[in-house]
Short mmCIF file of C-alpha atoms in Angstrom, two decimals:
data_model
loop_
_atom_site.label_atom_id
_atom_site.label_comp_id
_atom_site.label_asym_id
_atom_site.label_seq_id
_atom_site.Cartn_x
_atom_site.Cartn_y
_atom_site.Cartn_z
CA UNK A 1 -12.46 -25.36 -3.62
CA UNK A 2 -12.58 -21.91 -2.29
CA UNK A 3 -15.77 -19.25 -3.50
CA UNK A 4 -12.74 -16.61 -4.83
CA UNK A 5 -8.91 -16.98 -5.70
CA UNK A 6 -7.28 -14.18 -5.17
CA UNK A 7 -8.89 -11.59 -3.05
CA UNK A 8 -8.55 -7.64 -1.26
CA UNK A 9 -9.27 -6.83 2.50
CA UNK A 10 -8.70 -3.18 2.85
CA UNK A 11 -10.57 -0.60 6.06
CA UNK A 12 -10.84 2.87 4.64
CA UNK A 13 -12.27 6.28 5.38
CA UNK A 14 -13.68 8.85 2.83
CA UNK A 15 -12.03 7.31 0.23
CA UNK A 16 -14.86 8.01 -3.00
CA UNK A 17 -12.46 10.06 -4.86
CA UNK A 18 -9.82 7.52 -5.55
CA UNK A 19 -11.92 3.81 -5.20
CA UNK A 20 -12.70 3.63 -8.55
CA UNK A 21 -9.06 3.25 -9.65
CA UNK A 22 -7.51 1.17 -6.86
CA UNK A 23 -10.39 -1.42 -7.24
CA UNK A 24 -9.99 -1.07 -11.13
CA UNK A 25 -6.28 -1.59 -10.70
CA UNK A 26 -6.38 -4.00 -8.71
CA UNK A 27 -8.89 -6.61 -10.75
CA UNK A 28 -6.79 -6.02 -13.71
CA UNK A 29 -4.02 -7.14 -11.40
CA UNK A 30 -6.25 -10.17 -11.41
CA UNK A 31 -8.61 -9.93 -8.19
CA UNK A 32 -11.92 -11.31 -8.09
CA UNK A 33 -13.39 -10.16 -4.95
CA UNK A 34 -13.09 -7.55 -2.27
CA UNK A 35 -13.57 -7.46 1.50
CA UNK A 36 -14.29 -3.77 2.32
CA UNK A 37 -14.40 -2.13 5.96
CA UNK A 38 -15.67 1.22 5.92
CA UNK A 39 -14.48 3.02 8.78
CA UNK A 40 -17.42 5.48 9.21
CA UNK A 41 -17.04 7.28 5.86
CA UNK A 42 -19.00 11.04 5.54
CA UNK A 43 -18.70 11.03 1.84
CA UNK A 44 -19.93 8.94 -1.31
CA UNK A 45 -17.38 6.21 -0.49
CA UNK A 46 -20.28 3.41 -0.62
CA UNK A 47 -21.89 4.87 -4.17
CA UNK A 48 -18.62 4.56 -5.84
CA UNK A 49 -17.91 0.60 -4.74
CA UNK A 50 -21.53 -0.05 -6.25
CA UNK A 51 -20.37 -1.04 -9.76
CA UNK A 52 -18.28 -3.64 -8.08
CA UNK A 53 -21.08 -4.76 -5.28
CA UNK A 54 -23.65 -4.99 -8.57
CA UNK A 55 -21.33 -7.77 -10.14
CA UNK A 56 -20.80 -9.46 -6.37
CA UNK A 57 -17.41 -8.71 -6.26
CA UNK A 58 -17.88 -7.36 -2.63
CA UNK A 59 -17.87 -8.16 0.88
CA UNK A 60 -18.93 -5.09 2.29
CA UNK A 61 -19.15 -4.03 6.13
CA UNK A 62 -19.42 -0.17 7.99
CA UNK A 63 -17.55 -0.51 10.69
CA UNK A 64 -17.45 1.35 14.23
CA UNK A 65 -15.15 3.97 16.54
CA UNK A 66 -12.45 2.48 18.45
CA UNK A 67 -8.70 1.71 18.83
CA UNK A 68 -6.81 -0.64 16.40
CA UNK A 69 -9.65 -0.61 13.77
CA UNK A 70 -7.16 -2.11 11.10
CA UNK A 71 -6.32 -5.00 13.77
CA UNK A 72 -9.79 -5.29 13.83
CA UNK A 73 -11.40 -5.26 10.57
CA UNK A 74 -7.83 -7.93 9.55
CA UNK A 75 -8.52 -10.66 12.12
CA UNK A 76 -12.40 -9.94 11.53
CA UNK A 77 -11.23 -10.48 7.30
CA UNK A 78 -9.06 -13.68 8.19
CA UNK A 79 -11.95 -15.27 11.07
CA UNK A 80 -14.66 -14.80 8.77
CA UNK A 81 -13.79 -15.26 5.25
CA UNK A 82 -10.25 -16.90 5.01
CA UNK A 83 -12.14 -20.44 3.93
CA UNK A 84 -13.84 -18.35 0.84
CA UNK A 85 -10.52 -17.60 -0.53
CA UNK A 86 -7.16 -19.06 -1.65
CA UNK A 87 -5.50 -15.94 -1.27
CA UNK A 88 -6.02 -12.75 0.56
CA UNK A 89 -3.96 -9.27 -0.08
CA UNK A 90 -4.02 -7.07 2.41
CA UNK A 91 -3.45 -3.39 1.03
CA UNK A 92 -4.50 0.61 2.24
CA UNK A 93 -6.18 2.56 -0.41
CA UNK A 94 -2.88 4.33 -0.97
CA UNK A 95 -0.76 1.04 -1.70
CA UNK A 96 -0.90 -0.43 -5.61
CA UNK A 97 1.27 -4.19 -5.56
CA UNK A 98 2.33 -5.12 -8.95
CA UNK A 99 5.04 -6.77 -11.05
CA UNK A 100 7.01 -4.47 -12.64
CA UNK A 101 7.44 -7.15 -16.22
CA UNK A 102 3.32 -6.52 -16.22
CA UNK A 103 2.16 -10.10 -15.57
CA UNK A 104 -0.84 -9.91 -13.29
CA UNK A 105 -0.01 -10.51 -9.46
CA UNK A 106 -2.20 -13.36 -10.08
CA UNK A 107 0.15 -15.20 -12.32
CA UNK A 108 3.01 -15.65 -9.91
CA UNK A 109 0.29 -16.64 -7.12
CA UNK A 110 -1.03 -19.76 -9.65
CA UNK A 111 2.50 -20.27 -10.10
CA UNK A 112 3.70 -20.67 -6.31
CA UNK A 113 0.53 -22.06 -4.36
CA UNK A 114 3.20 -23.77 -2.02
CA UNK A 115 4.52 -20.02 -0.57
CA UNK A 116 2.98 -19.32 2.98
CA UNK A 117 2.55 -15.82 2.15
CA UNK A 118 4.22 -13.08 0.06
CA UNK A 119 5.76 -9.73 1.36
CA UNK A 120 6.27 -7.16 -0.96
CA UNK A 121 8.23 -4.13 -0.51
CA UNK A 122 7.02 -0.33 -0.61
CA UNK A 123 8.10 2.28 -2.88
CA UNK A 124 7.39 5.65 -0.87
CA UNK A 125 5.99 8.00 -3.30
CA UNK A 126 5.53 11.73 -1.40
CA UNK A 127 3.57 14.86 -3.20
CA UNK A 128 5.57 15.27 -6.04
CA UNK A 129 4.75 19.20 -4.84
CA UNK A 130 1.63 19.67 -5.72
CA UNK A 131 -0.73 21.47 -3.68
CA UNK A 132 -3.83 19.77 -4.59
CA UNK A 133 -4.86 16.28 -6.24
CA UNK A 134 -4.07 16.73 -9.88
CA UNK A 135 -7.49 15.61 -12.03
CA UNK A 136 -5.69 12.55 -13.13
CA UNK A 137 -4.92 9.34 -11.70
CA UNK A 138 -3.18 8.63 -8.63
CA UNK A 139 -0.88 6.79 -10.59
CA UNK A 140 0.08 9.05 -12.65
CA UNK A 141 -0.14 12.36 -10.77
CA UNK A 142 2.90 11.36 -8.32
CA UNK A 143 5.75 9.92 -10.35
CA UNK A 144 8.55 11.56 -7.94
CA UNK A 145 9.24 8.67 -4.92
CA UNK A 146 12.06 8.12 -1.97
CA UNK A 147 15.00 6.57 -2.80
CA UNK A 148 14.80 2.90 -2.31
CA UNK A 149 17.31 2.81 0.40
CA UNK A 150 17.16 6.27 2.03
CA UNK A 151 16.68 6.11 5.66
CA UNK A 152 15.54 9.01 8.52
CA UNK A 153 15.71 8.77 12.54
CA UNK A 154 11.85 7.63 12.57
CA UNK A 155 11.39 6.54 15.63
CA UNK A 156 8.75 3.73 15.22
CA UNK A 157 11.96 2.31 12.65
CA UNK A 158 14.12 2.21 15.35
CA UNK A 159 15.29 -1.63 15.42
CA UNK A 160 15.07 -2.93 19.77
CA UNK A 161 18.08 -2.36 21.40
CA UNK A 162 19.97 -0.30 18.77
CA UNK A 163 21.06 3.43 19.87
CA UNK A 164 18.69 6.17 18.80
CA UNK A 165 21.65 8.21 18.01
CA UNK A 166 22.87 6.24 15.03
CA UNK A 167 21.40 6.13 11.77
CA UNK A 168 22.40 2.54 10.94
CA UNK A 169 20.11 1.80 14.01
CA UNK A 170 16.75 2.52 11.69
CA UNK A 171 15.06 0.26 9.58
CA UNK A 172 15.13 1.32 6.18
CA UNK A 173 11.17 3.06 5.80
CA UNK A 174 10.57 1.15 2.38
CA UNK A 175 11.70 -2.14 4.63
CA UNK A 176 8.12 -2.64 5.10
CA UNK A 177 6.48 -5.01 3.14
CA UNK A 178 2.52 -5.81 2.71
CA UNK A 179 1.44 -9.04 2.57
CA UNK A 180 -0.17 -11.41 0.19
CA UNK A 181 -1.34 -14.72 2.54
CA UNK A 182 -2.44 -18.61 1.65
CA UNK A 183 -5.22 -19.20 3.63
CA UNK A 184 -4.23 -22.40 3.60
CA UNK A 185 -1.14 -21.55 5.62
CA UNK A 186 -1.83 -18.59 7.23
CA UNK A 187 -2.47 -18.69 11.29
CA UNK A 188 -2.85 -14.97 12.73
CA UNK A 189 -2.43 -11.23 12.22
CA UNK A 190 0.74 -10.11 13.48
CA UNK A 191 0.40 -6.26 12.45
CA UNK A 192 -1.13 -4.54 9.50
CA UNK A 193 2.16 -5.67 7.98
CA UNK A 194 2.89 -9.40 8.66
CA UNK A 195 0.69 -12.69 10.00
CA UNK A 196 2.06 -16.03 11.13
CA UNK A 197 1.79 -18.94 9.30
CA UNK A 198 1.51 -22.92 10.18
CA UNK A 199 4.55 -24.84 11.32
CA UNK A 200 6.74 -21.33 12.01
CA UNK A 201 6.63 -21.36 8.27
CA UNK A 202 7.52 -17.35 6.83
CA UNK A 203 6.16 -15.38 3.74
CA UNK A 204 8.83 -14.59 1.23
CA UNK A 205 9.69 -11.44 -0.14
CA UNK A 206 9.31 -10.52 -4.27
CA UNK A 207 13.01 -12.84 -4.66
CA UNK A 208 11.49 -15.48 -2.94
CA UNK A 209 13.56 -15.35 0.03
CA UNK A 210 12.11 -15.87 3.62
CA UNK A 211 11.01 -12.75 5.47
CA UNK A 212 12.84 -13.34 8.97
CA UNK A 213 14.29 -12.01 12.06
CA UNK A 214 12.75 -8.16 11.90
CA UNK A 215 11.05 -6.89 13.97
CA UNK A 216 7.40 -8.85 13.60
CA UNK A 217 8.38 -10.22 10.16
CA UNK A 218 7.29 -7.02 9.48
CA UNK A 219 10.40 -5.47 7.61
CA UNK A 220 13.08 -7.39 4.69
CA UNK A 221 16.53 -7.09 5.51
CA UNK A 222 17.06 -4.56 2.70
CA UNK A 223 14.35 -3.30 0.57
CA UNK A 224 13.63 -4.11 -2.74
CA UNK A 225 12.37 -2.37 -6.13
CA UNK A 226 11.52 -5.50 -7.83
CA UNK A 227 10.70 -7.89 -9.35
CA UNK A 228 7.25 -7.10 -7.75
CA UNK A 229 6.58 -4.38 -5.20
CA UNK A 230 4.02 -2.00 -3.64
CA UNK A 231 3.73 1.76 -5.01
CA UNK A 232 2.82 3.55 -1.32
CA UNK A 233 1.61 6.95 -2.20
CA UNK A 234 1.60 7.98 1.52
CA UNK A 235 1.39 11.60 1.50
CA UNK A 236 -1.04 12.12 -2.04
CA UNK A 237 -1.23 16.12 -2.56
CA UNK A 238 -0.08 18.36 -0.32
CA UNK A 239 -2.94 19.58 0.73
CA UNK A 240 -4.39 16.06 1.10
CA UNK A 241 -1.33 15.13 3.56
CA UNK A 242 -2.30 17.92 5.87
CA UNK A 243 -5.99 16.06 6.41
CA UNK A 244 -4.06 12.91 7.04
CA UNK A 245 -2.15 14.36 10.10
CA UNK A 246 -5.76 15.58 11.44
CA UNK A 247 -6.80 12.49 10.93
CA UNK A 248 -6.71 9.55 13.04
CA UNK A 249 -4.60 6.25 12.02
CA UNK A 250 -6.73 2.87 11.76
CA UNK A 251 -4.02 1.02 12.73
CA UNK A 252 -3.66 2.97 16.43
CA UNK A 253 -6.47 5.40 16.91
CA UNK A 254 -3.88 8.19 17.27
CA UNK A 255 -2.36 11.11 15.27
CA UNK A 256 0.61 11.11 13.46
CA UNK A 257 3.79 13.25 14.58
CA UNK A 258 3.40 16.26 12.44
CA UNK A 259 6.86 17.32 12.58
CA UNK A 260 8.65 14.18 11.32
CA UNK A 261 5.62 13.02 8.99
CA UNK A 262 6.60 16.50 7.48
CA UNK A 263 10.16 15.69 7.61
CA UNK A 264 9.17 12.58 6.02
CA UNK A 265 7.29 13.71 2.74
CA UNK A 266 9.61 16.23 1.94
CA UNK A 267 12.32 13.70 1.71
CA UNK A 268 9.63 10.93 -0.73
CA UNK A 269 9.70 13.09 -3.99
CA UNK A 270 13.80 12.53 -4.75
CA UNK A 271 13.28 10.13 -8.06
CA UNK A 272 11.53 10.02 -10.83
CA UNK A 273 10.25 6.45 -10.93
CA UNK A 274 7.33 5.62 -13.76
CA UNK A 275 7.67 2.28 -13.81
CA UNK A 276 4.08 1.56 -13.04
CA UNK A 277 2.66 3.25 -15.67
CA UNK A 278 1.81 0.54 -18.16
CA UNK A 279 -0.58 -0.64 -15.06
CA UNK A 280 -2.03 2.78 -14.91
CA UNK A 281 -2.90 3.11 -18.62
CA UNK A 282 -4.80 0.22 -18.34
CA UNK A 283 -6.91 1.54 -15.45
CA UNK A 284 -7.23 4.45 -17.19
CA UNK A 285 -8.50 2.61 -20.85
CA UNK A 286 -11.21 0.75 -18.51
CA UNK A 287 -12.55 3.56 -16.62
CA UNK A 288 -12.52 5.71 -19.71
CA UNK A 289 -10.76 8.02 -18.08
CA UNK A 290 -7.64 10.54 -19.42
CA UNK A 291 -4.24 8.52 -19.69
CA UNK A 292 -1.88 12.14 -19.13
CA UNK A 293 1.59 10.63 -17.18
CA UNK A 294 3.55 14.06 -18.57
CA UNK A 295 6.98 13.64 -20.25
CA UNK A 296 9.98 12.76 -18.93
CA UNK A 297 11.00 16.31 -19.07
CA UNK A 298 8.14 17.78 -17.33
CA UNK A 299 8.91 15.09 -14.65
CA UNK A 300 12.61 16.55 -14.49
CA UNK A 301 11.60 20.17 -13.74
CA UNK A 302 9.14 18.85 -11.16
CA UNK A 303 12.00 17.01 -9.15
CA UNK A 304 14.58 20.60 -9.46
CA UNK A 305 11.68 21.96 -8.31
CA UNK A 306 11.04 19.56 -5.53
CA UNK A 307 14.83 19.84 -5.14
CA UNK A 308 14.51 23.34 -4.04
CA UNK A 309 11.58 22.75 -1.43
CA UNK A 310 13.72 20.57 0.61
CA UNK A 311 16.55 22.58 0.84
CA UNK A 312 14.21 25.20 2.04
CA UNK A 313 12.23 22.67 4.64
#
């Protein structure tokens, strides 16, 4: 029988600020260990991951420079600590998987140890326009998110062999999923998306369907809200999006393109989407921290508001 059930691997980088509530979020979501790779963090990153490391809930490691440190720390997560658990997440700091009926992600993982692996979807929450991190949770702070099946001329979604100069030839950016994998079954990283698994077996997406023929398993045919998903809050605050274009991605050692990650964000804060708050009142109640999501109507003049920036961009 395996040390853990249901574990995190995650790399990060000056990441203090907001590690409290993604690891508090995600052991109410029913993890009971996490493999940590910290990619040569400046700031208190390690201090606030000691509550955790004090109960031996952590596998912790500082890792190095060089290129493809996500590839990296993944295979070095799977080689060295696959046999300790029965399943392994694999999740940014940014990304919080949950069910949207409020059942721990553990339940459905007791409930289908015969799955490969499990894919879930992201929800692409942008900066809801604020200029700075609101004192509040992550969360809570960014309630305004992409539609579910908006698409943009990105050209890392461009499916092989398609023409650039057609829209239908992109991969829908909330196509992505993040996976879940039985160690069990699982045989090798693919990308920080997607692994192989024994027998050409395939992880299934939140409806239980196979993920298949996309590019690297990568990507669903369509993407999907529910039942289960992953809340991607890739841009944060405004002013915490422009450090993320200065800094370099894990996953290639390189910078992102400023023009269409800006084109990107301004396009992720369309619709006003709370669904995960019952999750984030709980992290909230445990941390003894303030529970303030807003109203509905606050929310409303946010997204005119956010309304009028993109017409503008």
């Amino acid at each position: 029988m395996s040390q853990h059930y249901f574990t995190i691997c995650a790399i990060f980088r000056d990441e203090a600020r907001h590690l409290a509530e993604w690891m508090t979020f995600y052991e109410l979501q029913g993890v009971d260990h996490f493999f940590l790779y910290d990619d040569q963090s400046v700031d208190d990153s390690k201090a606030a991951i000691q509550p955790w490391r004090d109960r031996g809930m952590v596998t912790y490691l500082r890792v190095g420079g060089g290129l493809r440190r996500q590839a990296g720390a993944y295979q070095h997560c799977l080689k060295n600590h696959k046999t300790k658990a029965r399943w392994i997440g694999f999740f940014d700091l940014d990304e919080f998987a949950f069910s949207l009926d409020g059942k721990p992600l553990r339940d459905f993982l007791a409930a289908n140890e015969n799955i490969p692996g499990l894919g879930l979807n992201w929800a692409m929450y942008g900066s809801s326009g604020f200029e700075t991190q609101p004192t509040s949770l992550v969360t809570t702070s960014y309630q305004l998110r992409a539609p579910i099946k908006y698409k943009i001329s990105d050209p890392e979604l461009l499916i092989p062999g398609k023409p650039r100069t057609e829209l239908s030839s992109y991969l829908h950016p909330g196509a992505h999923i993040k996976s879940i994998v039985n160690t069990a079954e699982v045989e090798a990283y693919v990308s920080p998306h997607s692994f192989s698994y024994r027998n050409g077996a395939h992880a299934v997406d939140a409806t239980s369907r196979p993920i298949r023929d996309t590019p690297f398993n990568a990507f669903t045919e369509e993407p999907l809200a529910g039942p289960m998903r992953v809340n991607h809050y890739w841009s944060r605050s405004l002013g915490e999006f422009s450090a993320k274009l200065e800094t370099p991605r894990a996953d290639s050692d390189t910078l992102r393109y400023k023009e269409m990650a800006r084109f990107k964000e301004v396009h992720m804060s369309m619709e006003y989407d709370p669904a995960i708050l019952p999750a984030a009142h709980a992290v909230a109640e445990r941390l003894g921290r303030p529970y303030a999501p807003g109203t509905e109507e606050d929310w409303m003049e946010r997204l005119q508001s956010e309304n009028d920036r993109r017409s503008r961009a």
